[in-house]
CSV table of C-alpha atoms and ligand atoms in Angstrom, one decimal:
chain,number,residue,atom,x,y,z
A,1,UNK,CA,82.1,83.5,105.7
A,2,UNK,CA,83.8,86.8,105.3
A,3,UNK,CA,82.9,88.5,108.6
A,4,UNK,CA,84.3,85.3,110.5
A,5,UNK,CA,87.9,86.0,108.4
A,6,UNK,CA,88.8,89.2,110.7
A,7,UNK,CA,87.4,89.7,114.6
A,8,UNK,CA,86.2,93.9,113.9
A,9,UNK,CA,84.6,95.9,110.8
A,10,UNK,CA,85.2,99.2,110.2
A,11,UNK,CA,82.4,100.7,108.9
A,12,UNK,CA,81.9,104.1,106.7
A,13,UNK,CA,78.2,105.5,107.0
A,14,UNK,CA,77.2,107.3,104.2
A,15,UNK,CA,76.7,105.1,101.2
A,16,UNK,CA,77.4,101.9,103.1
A,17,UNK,CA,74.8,102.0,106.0
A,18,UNK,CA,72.6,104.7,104.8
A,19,UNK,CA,72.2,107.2,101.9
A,20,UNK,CA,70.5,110.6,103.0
A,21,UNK,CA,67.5,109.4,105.2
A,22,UNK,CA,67.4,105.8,103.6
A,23,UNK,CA,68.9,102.9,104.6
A,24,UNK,CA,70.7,100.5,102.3
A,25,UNK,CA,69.7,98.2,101.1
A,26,UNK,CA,70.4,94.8,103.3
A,27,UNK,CA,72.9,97.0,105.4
A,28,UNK,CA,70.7,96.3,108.5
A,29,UNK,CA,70.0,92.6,108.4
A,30,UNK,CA,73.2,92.0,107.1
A,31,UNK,CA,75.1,93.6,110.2
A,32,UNK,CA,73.0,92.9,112.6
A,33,UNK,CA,73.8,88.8,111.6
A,34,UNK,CA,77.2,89.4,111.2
A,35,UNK,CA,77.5,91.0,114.9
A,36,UNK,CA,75.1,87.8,115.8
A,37,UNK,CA,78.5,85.7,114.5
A,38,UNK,CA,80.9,87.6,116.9
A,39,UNK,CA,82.0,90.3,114.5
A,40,UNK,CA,82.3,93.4,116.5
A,41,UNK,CA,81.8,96.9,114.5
A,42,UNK,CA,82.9,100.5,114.9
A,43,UNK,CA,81.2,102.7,112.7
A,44,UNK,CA,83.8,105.3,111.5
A,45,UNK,CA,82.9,108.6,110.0
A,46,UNK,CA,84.6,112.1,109.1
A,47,UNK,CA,82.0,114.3,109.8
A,48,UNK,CA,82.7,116.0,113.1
A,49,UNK,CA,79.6,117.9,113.4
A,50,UNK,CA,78.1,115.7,115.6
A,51,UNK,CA,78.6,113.9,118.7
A,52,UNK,CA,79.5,109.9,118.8
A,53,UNK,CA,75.8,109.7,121.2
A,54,UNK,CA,74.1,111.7,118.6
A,55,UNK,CA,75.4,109.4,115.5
A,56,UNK,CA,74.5,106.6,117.7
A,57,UNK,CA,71.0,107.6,118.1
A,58,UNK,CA,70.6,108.3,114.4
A,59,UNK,CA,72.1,104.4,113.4
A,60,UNK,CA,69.8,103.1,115.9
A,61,UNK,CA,66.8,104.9,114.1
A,62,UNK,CA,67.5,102.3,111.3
A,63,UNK,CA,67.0,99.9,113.7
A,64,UNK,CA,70.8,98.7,114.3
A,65,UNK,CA,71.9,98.0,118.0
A,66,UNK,CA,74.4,100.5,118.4
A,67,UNK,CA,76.1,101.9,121.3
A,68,UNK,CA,77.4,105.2,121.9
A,69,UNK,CA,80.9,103.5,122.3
A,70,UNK,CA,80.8,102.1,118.8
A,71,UNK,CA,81.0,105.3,117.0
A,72,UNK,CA,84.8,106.9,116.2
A,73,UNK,CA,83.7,110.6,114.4
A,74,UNK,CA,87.0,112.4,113.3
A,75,UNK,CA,87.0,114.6,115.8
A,76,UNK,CA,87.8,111.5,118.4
A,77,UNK,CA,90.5,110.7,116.1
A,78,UNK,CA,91.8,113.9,116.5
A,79,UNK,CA,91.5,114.0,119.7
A,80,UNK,CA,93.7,110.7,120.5
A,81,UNK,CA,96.1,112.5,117.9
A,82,UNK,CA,96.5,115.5,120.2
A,83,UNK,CA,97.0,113.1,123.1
A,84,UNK,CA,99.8,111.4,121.5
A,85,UNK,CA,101.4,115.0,121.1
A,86,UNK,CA,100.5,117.1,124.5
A,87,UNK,CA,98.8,116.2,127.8
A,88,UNK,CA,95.3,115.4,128.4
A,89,UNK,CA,94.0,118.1,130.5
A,90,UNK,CA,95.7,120.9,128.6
A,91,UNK,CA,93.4,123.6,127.1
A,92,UNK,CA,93.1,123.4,123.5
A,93,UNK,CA,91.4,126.3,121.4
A,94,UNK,CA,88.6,124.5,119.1
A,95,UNK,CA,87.6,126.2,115.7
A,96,UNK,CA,84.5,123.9,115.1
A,97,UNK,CA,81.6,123.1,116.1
A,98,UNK,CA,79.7,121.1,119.1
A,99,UNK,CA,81.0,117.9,117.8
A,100,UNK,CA,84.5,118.9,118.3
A,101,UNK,CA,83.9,119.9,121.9
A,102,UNK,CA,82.5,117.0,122.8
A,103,UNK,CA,85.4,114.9,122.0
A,104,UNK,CA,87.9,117.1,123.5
A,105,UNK,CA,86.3,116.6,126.8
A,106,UNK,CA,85.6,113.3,126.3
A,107,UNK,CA,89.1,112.5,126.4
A,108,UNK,CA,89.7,115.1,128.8
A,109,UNK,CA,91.1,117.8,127.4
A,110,UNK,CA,89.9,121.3,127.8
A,111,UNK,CA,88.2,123.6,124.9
A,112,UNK,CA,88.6,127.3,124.7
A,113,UNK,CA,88.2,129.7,122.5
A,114,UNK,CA,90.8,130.6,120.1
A,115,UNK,CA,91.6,133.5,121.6
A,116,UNK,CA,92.5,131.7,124.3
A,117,UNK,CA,96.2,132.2,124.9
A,118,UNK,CA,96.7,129.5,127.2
A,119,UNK,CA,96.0,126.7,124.4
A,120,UNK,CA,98.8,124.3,123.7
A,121,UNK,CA,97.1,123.2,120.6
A,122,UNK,CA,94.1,124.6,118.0
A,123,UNK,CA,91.9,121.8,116.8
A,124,UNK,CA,90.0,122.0,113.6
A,125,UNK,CA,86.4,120.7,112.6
A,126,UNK,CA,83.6,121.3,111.2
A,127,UNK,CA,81.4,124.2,112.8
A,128,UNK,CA,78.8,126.2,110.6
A,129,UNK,CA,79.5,129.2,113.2
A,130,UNK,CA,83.0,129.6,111.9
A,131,UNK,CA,84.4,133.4,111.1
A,132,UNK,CA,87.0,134.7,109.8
A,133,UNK,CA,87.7,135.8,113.0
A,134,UNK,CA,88.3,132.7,114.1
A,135,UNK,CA,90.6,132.0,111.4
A,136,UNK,CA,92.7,134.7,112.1
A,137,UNK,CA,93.0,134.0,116.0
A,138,UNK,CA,93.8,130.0,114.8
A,139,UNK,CA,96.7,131.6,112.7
A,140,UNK,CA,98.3,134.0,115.8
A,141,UNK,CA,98.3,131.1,117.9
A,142,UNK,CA,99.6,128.2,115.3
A,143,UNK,CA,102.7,130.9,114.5
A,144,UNK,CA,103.0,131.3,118.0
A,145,UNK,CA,103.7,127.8,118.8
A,146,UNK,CA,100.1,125.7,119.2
A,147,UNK,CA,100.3,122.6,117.7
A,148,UNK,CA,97.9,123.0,114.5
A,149,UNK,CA,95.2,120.1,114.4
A,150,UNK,CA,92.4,119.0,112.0
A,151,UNK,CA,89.3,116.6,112.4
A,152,UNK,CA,89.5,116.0,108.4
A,153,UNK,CA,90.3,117.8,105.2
A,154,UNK,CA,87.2,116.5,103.5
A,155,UNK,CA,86.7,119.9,100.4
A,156,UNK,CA,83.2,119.9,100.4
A,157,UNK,CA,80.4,118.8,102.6
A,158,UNK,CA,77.0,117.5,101.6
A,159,UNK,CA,74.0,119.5,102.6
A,160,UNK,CA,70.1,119.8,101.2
A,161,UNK,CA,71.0,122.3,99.1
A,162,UNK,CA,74.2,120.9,97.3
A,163,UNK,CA,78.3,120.6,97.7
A,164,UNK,CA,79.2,122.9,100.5
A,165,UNK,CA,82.8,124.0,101.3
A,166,UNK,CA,84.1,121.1,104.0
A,167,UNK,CA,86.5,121.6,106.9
A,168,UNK,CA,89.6,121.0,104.5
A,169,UNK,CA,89.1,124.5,102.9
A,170,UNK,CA,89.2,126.0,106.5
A,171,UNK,CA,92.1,123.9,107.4
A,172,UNK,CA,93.7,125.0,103.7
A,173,UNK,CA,93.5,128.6,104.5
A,174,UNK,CA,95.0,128.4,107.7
A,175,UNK,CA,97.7,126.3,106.7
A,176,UNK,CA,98.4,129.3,103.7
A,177,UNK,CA,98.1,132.0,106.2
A,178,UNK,CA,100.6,130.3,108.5
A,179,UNK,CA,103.0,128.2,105.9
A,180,UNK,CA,102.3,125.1,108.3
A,181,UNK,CA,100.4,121.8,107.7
A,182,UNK,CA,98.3,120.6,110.1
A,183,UNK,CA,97.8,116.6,111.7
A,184,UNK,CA,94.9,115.0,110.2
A,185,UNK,CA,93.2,112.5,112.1
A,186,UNK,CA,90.1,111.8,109.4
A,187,UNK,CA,90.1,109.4,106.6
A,188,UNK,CA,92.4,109.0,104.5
A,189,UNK,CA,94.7,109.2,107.1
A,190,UNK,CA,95.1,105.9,109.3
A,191,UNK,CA,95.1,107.7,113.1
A,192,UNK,CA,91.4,107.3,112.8
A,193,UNK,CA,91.6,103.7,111.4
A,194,UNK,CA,93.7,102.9,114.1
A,195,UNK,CA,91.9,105.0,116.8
A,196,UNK,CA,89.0,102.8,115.9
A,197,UNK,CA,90.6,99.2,115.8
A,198,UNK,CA,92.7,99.9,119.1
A,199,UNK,CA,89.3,101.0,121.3
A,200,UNK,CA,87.7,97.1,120.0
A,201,UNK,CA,91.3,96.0,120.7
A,202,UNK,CA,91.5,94.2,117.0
A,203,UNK,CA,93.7,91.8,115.9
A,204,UNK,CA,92.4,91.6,112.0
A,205,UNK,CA,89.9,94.7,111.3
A,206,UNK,CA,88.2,95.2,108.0
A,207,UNK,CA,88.0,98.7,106.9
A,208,UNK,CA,84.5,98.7,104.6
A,209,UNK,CA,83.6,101.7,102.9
A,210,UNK,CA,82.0,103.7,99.9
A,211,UNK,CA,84.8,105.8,98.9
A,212,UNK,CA,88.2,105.4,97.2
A,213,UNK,CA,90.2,109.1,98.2
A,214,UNK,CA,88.9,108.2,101.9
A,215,UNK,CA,87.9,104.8,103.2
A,216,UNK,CA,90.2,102.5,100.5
A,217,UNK,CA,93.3,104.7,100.6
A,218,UNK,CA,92.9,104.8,104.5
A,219,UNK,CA,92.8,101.2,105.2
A,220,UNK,CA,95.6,101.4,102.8
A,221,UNK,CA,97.5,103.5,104.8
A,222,UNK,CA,96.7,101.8,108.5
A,223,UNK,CA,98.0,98.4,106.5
A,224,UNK,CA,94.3,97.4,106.9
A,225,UNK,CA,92.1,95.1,104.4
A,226,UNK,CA,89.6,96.9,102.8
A,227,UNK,CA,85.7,96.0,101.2
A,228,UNK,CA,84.5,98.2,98.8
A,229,UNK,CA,80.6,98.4,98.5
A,230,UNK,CA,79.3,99.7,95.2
A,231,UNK,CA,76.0,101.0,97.0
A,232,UNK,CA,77.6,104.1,97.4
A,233,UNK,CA,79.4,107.0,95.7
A,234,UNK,CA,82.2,104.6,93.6
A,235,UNK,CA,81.0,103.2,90.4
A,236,UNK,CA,82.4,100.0,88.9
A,237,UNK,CA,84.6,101.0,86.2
A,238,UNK,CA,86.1,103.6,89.0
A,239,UNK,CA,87.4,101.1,90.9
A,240,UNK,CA,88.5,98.6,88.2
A,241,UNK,CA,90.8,101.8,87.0
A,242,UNK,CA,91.6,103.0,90.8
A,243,UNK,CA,94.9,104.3,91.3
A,244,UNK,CA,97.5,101.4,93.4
A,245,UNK,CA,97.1,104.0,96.4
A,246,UNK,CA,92.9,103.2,96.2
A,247,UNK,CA,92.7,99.8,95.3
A,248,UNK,CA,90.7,97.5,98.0
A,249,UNK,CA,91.0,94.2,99.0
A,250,UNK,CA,87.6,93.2,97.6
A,251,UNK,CA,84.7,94.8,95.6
A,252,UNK,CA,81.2,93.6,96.5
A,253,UNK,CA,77.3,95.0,95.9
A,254,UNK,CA,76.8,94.9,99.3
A,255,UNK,CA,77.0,94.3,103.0
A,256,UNK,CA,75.2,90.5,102.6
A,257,UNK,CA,78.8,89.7,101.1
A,258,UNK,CA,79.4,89.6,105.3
A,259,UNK,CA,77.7,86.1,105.0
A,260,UNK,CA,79.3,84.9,101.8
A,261,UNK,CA,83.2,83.4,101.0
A,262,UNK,CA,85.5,86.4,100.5
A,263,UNK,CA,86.7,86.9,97.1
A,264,UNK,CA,89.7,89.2,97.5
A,265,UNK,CA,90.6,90.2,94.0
A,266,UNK,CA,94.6,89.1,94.0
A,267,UNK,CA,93.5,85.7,94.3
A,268,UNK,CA,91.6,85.4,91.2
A,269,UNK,CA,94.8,84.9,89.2
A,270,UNK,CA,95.8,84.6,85.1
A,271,UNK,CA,96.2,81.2,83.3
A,272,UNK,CA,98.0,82.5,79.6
A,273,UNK,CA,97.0,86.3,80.3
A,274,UNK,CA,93.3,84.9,80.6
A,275,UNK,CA,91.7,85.7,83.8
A,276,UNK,CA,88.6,83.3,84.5
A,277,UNK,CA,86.3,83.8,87.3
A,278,UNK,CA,82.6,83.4,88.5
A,279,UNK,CA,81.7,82.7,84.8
A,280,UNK,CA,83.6,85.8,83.4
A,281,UNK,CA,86.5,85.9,81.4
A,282,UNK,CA,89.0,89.3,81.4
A,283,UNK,CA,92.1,90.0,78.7
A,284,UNK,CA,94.2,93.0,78.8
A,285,UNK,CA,94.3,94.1,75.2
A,286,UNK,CA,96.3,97.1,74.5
A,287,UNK,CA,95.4,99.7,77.1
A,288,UNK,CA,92.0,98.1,77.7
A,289,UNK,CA,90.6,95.6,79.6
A,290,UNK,CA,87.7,93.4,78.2
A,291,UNK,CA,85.1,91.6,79.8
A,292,UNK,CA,83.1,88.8,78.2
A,293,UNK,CA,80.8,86.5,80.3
A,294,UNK,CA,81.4,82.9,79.7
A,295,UNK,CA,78.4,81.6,82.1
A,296,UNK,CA,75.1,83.2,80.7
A,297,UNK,CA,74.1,83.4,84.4
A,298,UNK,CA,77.1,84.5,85.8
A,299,UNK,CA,76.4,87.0,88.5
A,300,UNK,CA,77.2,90.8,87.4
A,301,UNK,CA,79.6,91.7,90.2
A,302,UNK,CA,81.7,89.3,89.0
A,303,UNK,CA,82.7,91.2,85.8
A,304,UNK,CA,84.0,93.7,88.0
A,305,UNK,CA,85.9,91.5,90.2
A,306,UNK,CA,87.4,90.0,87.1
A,307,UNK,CA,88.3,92.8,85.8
A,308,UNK,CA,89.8,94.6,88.3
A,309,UNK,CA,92.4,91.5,89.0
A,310,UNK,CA,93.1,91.8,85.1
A,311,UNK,CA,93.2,96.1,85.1
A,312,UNK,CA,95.1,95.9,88.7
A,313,UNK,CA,97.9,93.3,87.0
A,314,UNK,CA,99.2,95.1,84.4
A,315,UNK,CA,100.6,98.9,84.2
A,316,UNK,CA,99.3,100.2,81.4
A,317,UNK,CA,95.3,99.7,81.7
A,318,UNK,CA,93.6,103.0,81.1
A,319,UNK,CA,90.1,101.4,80.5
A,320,UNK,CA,87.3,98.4,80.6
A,321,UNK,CA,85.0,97.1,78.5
A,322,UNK,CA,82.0,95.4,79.1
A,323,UNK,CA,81.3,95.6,82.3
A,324,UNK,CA,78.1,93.8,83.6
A,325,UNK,CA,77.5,97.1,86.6
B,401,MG,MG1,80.8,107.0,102.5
């Protein structure tokens, strides 16, 4: 079984465990087995808005048995960033919101305001109560010496009403105002990865997410295997023509893959330039990929799989054809 081939998951929200106010589909059962078979989970997410109790409380609506400890926000991430840099206890001016606070003083540090001129360090998240004001205060004190931090530099932010500008365009202007670029802790960059594996002490964590630019490329970069669910934001084709940086270990439907074999995708290897698997069969022909099934029944994920060993092989594969998803 998959979840019994690494001792931790590392689990994206949106578009893995939930979508909006829904859960996905199997994401519940599914876990809740897996965790039954020893796998222990930390459920890792860029939004800093909110506290790790408050995201608890919201998984466990769905009816997951999740404790407060489980959760690793960005802001956390950040927050074991700054501790790596200056010492716990220091005052450190926050440009964010209540989910920023509360992981600075969960790992001891101090928030002010960022005015403040005794902070050794400005930390960046998102707040909806942000000015320009504050802004400006983060630049005096970044020029004047504070270590410049952000939760994530996610560009937009999901809300009722459509895209909204995410903490990265914050972070963007301040690092333009002050010629500096700040630490990120959030996805893509592996602190928070690593954050996250190192508090469930992990020997072999899975990083299992929705989103190429963020979860895939992270894992990447904290050397971590990677599942990528197509429940989420990433269609098929995007990940059978996914950049090296953004390629995962496997692509699956869904989180009941935790009870199945894993099928990472480099070990569905060419015989003759033919790649045959799960009753699909893949050629790179010119520029192209193509897909034909060879098994009427052949399940339709496994086009993709196919196809991504065949697209992920060669250079020069710009598209796919005939895709079953
Ligand atoms: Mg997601």
């Amino acid at each position: 079984m998959l979840c019994k081939d690494y001792d931790a998951a590392l689990i994206d929200l949106d578009g893995v465990v939930y979508i909006s106010e829904n859960a996905v589909d199997y994401a519940v059962e599914s876990l809740t087995s897996a965790v039954g078979t020893g796998l222990r989970c930390a459920f890792v997410t860029n939004n800093a808005g909110r506290s790790a109790p408050l995201v608890a409380t919201h998984l466990r609506s769905f009816g997951l048995d999740v404790h407060d400890a489980d959760v690793m926000t960005s802001a956390m991430a950040a927050a074991d960033l700054l501790a790596t840099h200056v010492e716990v206890g220091l005052a450190v001016a926050v440009v964010g919101g209540p989910g920023v606070t509360w992981a600075l003083v969960a790992a001891g540090f101090r928030p002010v305001a960022p005015n403040d001129p005794v902070a050794v360090a400005v930390l960046m998240g998102y707040g909806p109560q942000i000015s320009w004001q504050d802004l400006a205060h983060a630049c005096v004190a970044i020029r004047a010496g504070a270590l410049f931090v952000a939760t994530n530099t996610d560009r937009t932010f999901p809300t009722s009403e459509g895209l909204a500008p995410g903490n990265g365009v914050f972070v963007q202007a301040v690092e333009e105002a002050t010629s500096i670029t700040a630490l990120v802790a959030g996805k893509p960059s592996p602190v928070i990865f690593r954050s996250a594996a190192q508090r469930l002490n992990a020997q072999r964590a899975l990083v299992i997410g929705d989103r190429l630019n963020t979860d895939i490329a992270g894992a990447n970069n904290a050397g971590f295997d990677s599942l990528l669910v197509l429940s989420g934001v990433t269609s098929a084709r995007e990940v059978v023509l996914a950049i090296p940086a953004e390629r995962p270990t496997m692509i699956e439907n869904d989180l009941r893959c935790l009870a199945e074999n894993a099928h990472p995708i480099q070990a569905i290897q060419p015989v003759d330039h033919v790649w045959d698997w799960a009753g699909w069969r893949a050629r790179v022909v010119g520029a192209q990929v193509v897909v034909e099934a060879v098994d009427p029944s052949a399940q339709p994920i496994g086009s993709v799989q196919v196809a991504a060993a065949a697209a992920w092989a060669s250079q020069r594969v710009v598209d796919v054809i005939g895709l079953a998803l």
